[in-house]
PDB file of C-alpha atoms in Angstrom:
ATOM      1  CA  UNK A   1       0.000   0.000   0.000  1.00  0.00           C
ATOM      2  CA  UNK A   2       0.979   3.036  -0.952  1.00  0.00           C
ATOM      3  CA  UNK A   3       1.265   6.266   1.309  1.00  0.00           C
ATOM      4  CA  UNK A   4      -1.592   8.308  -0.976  1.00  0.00           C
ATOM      5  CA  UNK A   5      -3.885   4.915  -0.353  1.00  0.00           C
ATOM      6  CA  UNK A   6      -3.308   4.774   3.751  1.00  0.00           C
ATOM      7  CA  UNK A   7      -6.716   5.963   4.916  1.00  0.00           C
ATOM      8  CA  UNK A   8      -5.167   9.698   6.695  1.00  0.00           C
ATOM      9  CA  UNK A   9      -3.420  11.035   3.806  1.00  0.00           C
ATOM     10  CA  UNK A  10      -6.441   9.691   1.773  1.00  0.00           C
ATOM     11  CA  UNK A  11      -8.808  11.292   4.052  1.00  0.00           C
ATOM     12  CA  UNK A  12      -6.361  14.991   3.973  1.00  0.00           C
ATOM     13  CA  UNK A  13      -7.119  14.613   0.308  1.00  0.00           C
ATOM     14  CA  UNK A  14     -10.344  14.058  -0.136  1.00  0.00           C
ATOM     15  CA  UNK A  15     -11.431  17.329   3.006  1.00  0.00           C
ATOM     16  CA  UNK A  16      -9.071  19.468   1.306  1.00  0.00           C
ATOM     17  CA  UNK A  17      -9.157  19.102  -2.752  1.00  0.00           C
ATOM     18  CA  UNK A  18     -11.704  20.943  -4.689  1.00  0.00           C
ATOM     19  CA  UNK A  19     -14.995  19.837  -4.089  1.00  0.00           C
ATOM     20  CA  UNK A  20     -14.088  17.941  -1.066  1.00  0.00           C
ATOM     21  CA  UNK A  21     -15.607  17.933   2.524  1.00  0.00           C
ATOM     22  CA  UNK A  22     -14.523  20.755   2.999  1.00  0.00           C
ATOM     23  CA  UNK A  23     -15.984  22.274   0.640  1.00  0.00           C
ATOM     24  CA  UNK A  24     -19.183  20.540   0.783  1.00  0.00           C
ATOM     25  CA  UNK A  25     -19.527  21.160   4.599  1.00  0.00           C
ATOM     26  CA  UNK A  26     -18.929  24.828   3.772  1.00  0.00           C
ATOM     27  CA  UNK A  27     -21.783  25.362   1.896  1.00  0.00           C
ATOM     28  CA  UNK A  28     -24.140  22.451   3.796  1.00  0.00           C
ATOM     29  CA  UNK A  29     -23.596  23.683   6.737  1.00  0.00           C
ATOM     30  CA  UNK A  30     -25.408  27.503   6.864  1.00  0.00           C
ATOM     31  CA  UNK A  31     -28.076  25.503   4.371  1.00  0.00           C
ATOM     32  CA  UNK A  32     -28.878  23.019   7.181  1.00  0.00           C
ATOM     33  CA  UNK A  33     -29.101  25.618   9.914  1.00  0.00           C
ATOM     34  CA  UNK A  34     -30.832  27.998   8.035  1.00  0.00           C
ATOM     35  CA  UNK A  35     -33.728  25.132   6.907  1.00  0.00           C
ATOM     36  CA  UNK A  36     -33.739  24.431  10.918  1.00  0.00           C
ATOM     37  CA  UNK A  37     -34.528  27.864  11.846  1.00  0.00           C
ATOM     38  CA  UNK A  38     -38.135  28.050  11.193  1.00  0.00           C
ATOM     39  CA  UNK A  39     -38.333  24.296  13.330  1.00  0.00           C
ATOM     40  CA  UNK A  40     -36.303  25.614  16.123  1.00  0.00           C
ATOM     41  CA  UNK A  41     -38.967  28.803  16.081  1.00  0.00           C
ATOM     42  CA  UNK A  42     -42.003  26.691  16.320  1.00  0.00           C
ATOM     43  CA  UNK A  43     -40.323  24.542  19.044  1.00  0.00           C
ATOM     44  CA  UNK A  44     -39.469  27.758  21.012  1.00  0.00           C
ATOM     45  CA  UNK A  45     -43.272  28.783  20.979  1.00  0.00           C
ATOM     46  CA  UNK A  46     -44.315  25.211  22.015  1.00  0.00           C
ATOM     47  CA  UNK A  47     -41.859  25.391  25.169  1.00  0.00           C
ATOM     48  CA  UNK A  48     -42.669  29.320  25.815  1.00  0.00           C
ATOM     49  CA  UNK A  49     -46.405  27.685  25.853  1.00  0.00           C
ATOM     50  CA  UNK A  50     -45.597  24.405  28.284  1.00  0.00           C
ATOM     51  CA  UNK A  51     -45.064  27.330  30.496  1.00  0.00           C
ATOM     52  CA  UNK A  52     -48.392  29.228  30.007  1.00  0.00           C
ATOM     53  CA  UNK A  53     -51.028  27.091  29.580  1.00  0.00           C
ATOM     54  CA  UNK A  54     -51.707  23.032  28.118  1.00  0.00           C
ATOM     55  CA  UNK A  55     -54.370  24.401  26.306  1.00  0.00           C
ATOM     56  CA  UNK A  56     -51.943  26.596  24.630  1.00  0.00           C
ATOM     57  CA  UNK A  57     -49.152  23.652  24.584  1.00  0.00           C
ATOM     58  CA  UNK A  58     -51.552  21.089  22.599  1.00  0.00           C
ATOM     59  CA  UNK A  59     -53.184  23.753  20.230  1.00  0.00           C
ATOM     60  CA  UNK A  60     -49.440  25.019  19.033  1.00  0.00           C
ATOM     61  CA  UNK A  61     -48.287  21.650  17.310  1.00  0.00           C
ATOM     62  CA  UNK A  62     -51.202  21.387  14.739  1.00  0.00           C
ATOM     63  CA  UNK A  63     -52.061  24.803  14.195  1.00  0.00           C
ATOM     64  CA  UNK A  64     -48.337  25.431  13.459  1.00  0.00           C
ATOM     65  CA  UNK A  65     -47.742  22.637  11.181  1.00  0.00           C
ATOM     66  CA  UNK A  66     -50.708  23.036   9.592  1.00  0.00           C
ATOM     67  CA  UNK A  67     -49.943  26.293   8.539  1.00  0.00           C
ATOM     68  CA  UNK A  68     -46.704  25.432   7.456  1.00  0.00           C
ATOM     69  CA  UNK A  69     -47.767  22.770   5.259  1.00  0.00           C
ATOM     70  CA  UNK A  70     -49.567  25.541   3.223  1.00  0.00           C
ATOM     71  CA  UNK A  71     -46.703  27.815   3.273  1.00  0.00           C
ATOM     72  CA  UNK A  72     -44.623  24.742   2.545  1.00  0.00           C
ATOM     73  CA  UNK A  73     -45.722  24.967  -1.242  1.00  0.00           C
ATOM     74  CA  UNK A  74     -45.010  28.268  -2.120  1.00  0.00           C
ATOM     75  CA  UNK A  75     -41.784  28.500  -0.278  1.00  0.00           C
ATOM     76  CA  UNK A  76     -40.501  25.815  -2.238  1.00  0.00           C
ATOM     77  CA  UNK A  77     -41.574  27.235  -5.805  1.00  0.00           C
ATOM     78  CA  UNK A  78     -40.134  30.612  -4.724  1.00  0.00           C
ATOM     79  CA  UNK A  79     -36.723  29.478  -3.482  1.00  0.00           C
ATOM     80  CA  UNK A  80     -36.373  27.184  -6.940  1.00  0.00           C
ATOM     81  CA  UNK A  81     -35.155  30.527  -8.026  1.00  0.00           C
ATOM     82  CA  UNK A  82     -31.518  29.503  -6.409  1.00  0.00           C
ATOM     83  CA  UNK A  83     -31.144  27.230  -9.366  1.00  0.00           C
ATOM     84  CA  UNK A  84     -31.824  29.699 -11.986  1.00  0.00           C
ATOM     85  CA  UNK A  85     -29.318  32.188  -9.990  1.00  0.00           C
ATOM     86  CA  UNK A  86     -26.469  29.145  -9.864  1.00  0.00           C
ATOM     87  CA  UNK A  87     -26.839  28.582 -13.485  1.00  0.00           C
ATOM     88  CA  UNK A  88     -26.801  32.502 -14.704  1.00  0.00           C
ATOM     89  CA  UNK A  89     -24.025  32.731 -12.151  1.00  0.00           C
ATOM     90  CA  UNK A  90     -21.864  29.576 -13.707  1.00  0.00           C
ATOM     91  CA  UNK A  91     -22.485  30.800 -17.609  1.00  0.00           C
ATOM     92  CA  UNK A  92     -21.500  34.446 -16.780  1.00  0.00           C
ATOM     93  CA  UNK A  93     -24.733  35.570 -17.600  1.00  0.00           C
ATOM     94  CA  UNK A  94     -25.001  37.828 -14.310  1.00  0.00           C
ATOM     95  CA  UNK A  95     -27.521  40.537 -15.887  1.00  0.00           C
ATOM     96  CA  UNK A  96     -29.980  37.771 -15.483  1.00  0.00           C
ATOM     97  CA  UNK A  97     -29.331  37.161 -11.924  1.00  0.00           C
ATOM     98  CA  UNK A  98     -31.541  40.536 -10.782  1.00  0.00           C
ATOM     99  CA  UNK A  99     -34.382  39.455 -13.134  1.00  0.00           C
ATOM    100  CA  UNK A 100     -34.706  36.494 -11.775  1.00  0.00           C
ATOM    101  CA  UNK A 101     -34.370  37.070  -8.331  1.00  0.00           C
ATOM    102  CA  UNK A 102     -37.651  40.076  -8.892  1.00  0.00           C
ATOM    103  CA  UNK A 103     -39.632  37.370 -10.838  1.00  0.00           C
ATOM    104  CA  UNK A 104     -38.989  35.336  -7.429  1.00  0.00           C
ATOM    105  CA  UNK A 105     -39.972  38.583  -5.440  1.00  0.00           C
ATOM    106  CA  UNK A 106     -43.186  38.953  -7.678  1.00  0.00           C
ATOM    107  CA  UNK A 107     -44.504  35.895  -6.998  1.00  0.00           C
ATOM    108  CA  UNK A 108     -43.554  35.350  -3.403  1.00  0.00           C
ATOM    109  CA  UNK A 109     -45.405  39.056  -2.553  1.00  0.00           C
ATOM    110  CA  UNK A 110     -48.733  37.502  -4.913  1.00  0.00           C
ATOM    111  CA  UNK A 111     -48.907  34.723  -2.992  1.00  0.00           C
ATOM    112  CA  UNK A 112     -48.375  36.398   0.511  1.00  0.00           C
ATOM    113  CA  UNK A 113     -51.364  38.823  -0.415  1.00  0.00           C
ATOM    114  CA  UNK A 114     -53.536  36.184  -1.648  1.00  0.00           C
ATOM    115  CA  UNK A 115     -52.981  33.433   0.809  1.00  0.00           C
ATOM    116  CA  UNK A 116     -55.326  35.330   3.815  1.00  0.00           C
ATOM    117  CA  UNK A 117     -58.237  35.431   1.493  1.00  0.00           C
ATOM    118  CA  UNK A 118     -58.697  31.255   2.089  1.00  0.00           C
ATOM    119  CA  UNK A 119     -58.503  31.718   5.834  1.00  0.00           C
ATOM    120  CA  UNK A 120     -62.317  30.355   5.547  1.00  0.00           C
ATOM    121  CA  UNK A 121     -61.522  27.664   3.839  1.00  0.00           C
ATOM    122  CA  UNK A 122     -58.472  26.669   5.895  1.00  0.00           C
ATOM    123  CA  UNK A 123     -60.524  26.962   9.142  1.00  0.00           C
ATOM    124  CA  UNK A 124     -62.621  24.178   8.357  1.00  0.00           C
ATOM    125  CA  UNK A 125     -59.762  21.828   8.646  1.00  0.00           C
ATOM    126  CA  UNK A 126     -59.743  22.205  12.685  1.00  0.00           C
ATOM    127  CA  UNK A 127     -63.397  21.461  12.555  1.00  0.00           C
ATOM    128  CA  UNK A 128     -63.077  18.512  11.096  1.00  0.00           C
ATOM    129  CA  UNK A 129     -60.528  17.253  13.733  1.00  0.00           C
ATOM    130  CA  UNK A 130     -63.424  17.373  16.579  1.00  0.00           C
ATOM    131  CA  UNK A 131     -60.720  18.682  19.114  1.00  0.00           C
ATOM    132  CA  UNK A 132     -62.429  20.230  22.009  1.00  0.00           C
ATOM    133  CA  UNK A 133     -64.001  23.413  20.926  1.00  0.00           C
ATOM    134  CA  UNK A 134     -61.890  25.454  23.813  1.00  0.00           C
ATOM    135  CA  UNK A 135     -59.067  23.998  21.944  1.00  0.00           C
ATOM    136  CA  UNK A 136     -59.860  24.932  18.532  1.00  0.00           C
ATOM    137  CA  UNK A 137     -60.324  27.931  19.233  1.00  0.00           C
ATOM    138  CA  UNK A 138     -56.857  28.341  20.357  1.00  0.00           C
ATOM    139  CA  UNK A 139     -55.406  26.797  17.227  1.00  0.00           C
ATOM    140  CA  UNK A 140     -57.554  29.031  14.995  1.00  0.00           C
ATOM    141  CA  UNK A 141     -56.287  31.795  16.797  1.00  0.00           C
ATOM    142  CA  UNK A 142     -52.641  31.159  16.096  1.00  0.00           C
ATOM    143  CA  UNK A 143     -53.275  29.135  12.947  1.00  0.00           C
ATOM    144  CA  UNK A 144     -55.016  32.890  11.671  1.00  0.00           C
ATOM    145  CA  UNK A 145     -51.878  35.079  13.235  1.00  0.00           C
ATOM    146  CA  UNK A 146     -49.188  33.060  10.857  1.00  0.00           C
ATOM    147  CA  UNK A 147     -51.300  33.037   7.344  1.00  0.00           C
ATOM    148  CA  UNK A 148     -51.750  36.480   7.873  1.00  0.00           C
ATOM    149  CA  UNK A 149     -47.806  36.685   7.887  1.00  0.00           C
ATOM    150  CA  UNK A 150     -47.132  34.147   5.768  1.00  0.00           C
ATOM    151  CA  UNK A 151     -45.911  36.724   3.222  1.00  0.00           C
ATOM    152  CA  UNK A 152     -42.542  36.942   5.195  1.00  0.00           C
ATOM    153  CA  UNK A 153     -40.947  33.488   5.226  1.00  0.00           C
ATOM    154  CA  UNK A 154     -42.275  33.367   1.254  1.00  0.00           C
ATOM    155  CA  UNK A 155     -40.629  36.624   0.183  1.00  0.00           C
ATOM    156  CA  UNK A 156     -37.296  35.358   2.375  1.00  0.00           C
ATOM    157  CA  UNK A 157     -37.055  32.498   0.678  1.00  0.00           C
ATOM    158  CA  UNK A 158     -37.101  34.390  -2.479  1.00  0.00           C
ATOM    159  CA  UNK A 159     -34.223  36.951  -1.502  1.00  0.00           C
ATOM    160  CA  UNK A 160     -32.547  34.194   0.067  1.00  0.00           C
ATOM    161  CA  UNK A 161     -31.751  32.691  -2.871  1.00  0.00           C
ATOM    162  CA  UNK A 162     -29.767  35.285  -4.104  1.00  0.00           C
ATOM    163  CA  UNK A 163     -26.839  34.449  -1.468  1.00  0.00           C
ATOM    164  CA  UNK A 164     -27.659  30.939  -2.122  1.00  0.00           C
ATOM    165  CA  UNK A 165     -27.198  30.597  -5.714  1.00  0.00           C
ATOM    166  CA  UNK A 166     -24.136  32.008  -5.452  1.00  0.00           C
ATOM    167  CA  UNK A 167     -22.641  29.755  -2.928  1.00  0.00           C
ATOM    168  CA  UNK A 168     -22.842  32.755  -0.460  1.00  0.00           C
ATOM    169  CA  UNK A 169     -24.769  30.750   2.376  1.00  0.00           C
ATOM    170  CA  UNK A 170     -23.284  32.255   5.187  1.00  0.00           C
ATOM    171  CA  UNK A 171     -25.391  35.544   5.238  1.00  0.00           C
ATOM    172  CA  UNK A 172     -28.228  33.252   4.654  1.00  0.00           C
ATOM    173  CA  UNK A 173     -27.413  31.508   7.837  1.00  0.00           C
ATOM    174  CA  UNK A 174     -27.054  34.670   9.749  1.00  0.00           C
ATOM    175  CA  UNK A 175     -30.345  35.827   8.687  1.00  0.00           C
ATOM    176  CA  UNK A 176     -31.914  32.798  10.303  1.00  0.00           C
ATOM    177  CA  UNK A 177     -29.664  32.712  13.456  1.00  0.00           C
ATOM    178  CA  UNK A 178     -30.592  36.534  14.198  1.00  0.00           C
ATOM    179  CA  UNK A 179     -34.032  35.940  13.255  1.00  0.00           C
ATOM    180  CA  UNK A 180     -34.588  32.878  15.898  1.00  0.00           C
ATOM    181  CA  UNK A 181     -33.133  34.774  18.608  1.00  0.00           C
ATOM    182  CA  UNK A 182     -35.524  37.489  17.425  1.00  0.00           C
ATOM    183  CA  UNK A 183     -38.601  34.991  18.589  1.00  0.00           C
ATOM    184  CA  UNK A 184     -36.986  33.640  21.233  1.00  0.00           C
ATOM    185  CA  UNK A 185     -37.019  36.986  22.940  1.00  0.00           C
ATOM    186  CA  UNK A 186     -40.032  38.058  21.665  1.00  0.00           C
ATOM    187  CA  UNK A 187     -41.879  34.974  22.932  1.00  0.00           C
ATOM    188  CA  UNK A 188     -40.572  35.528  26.485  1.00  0.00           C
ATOM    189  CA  UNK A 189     -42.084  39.291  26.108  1.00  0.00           C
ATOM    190  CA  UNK A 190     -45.351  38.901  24.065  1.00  0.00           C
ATOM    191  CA  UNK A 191     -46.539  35.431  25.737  1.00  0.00           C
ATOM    192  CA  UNK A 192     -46.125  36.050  29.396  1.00  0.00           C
ATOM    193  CA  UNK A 193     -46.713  39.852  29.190  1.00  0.00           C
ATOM    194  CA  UNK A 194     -42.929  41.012  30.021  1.00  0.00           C
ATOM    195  CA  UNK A 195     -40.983  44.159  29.730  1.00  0.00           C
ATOM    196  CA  UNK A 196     -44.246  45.843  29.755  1.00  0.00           C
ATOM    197  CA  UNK A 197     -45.667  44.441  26.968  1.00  0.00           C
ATOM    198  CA  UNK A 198     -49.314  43.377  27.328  1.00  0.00           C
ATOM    199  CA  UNK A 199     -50.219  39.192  27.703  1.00  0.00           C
ATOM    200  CA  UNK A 200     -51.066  37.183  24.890  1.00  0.00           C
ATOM    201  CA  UNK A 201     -50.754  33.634  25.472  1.00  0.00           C
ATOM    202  CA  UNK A 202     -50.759  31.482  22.000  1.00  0.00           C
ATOM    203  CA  UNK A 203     -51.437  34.719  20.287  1.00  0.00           C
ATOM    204  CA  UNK A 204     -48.721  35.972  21.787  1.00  0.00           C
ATOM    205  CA  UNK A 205     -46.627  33.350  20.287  1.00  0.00           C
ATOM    206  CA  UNK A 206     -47.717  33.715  16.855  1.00  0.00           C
ATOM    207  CA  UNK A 207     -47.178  37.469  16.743  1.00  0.00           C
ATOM    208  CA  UNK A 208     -43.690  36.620  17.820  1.00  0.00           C
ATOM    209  CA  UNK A 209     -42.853  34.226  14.995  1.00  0.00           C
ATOM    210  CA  UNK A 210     -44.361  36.883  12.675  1.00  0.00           C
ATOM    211  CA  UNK A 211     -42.677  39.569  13.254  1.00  0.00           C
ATOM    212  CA  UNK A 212     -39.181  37.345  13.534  1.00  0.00           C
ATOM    213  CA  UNK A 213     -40.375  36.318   9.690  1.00  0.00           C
ATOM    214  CA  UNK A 214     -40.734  40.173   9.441  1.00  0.00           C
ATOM    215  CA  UNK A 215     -37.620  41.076  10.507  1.00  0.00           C
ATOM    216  CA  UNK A 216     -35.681  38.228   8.170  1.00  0.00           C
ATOM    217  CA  UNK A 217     -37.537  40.002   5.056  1.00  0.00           C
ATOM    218  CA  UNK A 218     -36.286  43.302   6.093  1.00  0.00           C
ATOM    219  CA  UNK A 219     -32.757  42.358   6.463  1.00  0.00           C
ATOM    220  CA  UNK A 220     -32.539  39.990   3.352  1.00  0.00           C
ATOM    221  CA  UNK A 221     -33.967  43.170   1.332  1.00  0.00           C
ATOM    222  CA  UNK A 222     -30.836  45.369   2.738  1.00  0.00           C
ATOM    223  CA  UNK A 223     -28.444  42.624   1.954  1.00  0.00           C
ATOM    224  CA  UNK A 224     -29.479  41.895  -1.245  1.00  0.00           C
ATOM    225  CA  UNK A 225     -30.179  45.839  -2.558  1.00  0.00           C
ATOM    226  CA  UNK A 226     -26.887  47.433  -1.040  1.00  0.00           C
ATOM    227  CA  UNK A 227     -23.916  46.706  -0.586  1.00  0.00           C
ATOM    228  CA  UNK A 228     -21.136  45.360  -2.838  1.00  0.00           C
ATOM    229  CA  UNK A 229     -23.381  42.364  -4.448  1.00  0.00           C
ATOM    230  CA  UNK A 230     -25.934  45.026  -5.252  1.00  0.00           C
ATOM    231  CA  UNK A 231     -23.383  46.818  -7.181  1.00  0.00           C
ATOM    232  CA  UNK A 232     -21.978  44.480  -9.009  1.00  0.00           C
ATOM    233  CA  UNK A 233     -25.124  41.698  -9.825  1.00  0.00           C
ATOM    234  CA  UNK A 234     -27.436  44.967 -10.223  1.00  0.00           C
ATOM    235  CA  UNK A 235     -30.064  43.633  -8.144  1.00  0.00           C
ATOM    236  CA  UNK A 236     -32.117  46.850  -8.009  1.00  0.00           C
ATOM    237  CA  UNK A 237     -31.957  48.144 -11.168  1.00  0.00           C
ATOM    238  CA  UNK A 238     -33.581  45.141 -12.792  1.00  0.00           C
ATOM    239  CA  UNK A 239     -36.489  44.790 -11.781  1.00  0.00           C
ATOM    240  CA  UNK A 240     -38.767  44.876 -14.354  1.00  0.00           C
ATOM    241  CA  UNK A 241     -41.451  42.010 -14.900  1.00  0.00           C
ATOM    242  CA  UNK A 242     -39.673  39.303 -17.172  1.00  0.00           C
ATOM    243  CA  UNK A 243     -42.940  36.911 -18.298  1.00  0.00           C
ATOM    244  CA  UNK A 244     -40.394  34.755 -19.714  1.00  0.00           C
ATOM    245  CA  UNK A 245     -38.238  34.055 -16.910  1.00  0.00           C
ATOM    246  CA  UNK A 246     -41.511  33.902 -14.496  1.00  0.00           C
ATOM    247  CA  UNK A 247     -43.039  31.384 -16.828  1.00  0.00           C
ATOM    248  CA  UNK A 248     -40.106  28.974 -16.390  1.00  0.00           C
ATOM    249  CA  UNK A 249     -39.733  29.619 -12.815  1.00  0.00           C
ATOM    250  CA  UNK A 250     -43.677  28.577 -12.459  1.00  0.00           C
ATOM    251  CA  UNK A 251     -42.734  25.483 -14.851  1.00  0.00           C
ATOM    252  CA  UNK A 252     -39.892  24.084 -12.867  1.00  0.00           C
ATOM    253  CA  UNK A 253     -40.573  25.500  -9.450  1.00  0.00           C
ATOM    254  CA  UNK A 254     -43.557  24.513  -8.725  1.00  0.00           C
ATOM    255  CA  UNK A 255     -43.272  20.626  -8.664  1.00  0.00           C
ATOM    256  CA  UNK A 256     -40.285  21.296  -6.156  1.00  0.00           C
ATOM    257  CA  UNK A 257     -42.930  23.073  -4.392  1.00  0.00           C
ATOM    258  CA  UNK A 258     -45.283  20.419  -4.772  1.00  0.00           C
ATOM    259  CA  UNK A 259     -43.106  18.065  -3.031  1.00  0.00           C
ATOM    260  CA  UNK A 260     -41.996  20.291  -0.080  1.00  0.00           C
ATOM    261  CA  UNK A 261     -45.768  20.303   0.339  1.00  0.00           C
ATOM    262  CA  UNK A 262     -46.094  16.979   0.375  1.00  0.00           C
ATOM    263  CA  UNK A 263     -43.333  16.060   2.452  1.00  0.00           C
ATOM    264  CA  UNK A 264     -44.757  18.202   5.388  1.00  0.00           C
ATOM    265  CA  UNK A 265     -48.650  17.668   4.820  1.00  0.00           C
ATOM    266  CA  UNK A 266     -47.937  13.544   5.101  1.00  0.00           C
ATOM    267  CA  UNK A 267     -46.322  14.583   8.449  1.00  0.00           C
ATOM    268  CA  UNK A 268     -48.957  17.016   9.661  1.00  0.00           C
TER     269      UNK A 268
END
């Protein structure tokens, strides 16, 4: 056996060589935390809520992943736009990258707007569950609070890949990071009623995770308007509506979306 085929200097080849663990941990790494981030929020308001009432507790879980599930879909076709980005971005073609991030913008902002219209309709889900009726009103209640900010994580996802079809992941991860603590500290205030803010319970909760979401849009906007990247991808500039590029982000996106959906609905 030669030295190269002994399993250490084998292993310092394959971490360090282009394309090697290193390189894939670099980029899998923010990815895997960022994807965790909205989890690790809904688990925060579940153990905020252990504290506040059981009522609260049990109504969180299905509420919450229920509205996920919906948002599930159009996060999905909205973030496809990282593969469109990654592909302008490998051919050189980087006055395509702003178009294509807007088109992602466009839709994610539609579907935000849109999505509270169906509240109706998505309320007779919890009926059909026969939980207690003290309980489903709880889960309404929250279940109502996140559609009605659903617009957030949607138009994140959208900015988000930006950084992440460039292999930029980092800020992504940031984002998120920022953005949980953002709840966490917002739960503590909003559900018990602390630091003079008034008591809200589940609602409380809900609010919290909103205006976390909020917060991520706002500082995925900055990031991806100013700043050097802005410059040089012109991400502001171009934003005019591109039918062409929206019509294959619809085409391709949406069966990624489709099976995000999935994945969490068969779970929920």
């Amino acid at each position: 056996m030669t030295t190269s085929d002994q399993p250490l200097p084998l292993l310092r080849g394959r971490w360090s060589s282009p394309g090697g663990y290193r390189s894939v941990l670099k980029l899998a790494i923010p990815l895997v935390l960022s994807t965790s981030s909205w989890s690790i929020q809904h688990f925060a308001d579940r153990m905020f809520l252990s504290h506040y009432s059981t009522d609260s507790l049990a109504a969180a879980m299905p509420a919450g992943m229920l509205s996920f599930s919906i948002i599930a879909f159009f996060i999905g076709t909205a973030s496809y736009a990282t593969t469109f980005v990654a592909q302008y971005y490998g051919a050189g073609r980087h006055d395509r990258i702003g178009p294509t991030v807007w088109q992602a913008i466009y839709f994610s902002v539609a579907c935000g707007l849109i999505l509270p219209v169906f509240l109706p309709a998505f309320r007779m889900i919890f009926s059909i569950t026969r939980h207690a009726p003290e309980l489903t009103v709880l889960e309404v209640a929250y279940f109502d609070i996140l559609m009605w900010g659903a617009l957030f994580p949607i138009y994140s996802s959208a900015l988000s890949s930006f950084f992440m079809g460039l292999g930029r992941n980092w800020p992504v991860m940031a984002v998120n990071v920022v953005m949980t603590i953002v709840n966490l500290l917002l739960d503590y205030a909003l559900i018990f009623g602390n630091w003079g803010f008034p008591e809200m319970g589940i609602r409380g909760a809900a609010l919290a995770t909103v205006l976390a979401a909020a917060f991520g849009a706002i500082a995925f906007t900055v990031l991806v308007f100013t700043g050097r990247d802005a410059r040089e991808f012109k991400t502001f500039p171009r934003r005019g509506f591109d039918r062409e590029i929206f019509r294959r982000r619809l085409r391709y996106g949406t069966p990624s979306g489709l099976q995000f959906f999935l994945d969490v609905s068969a779970f929920t």
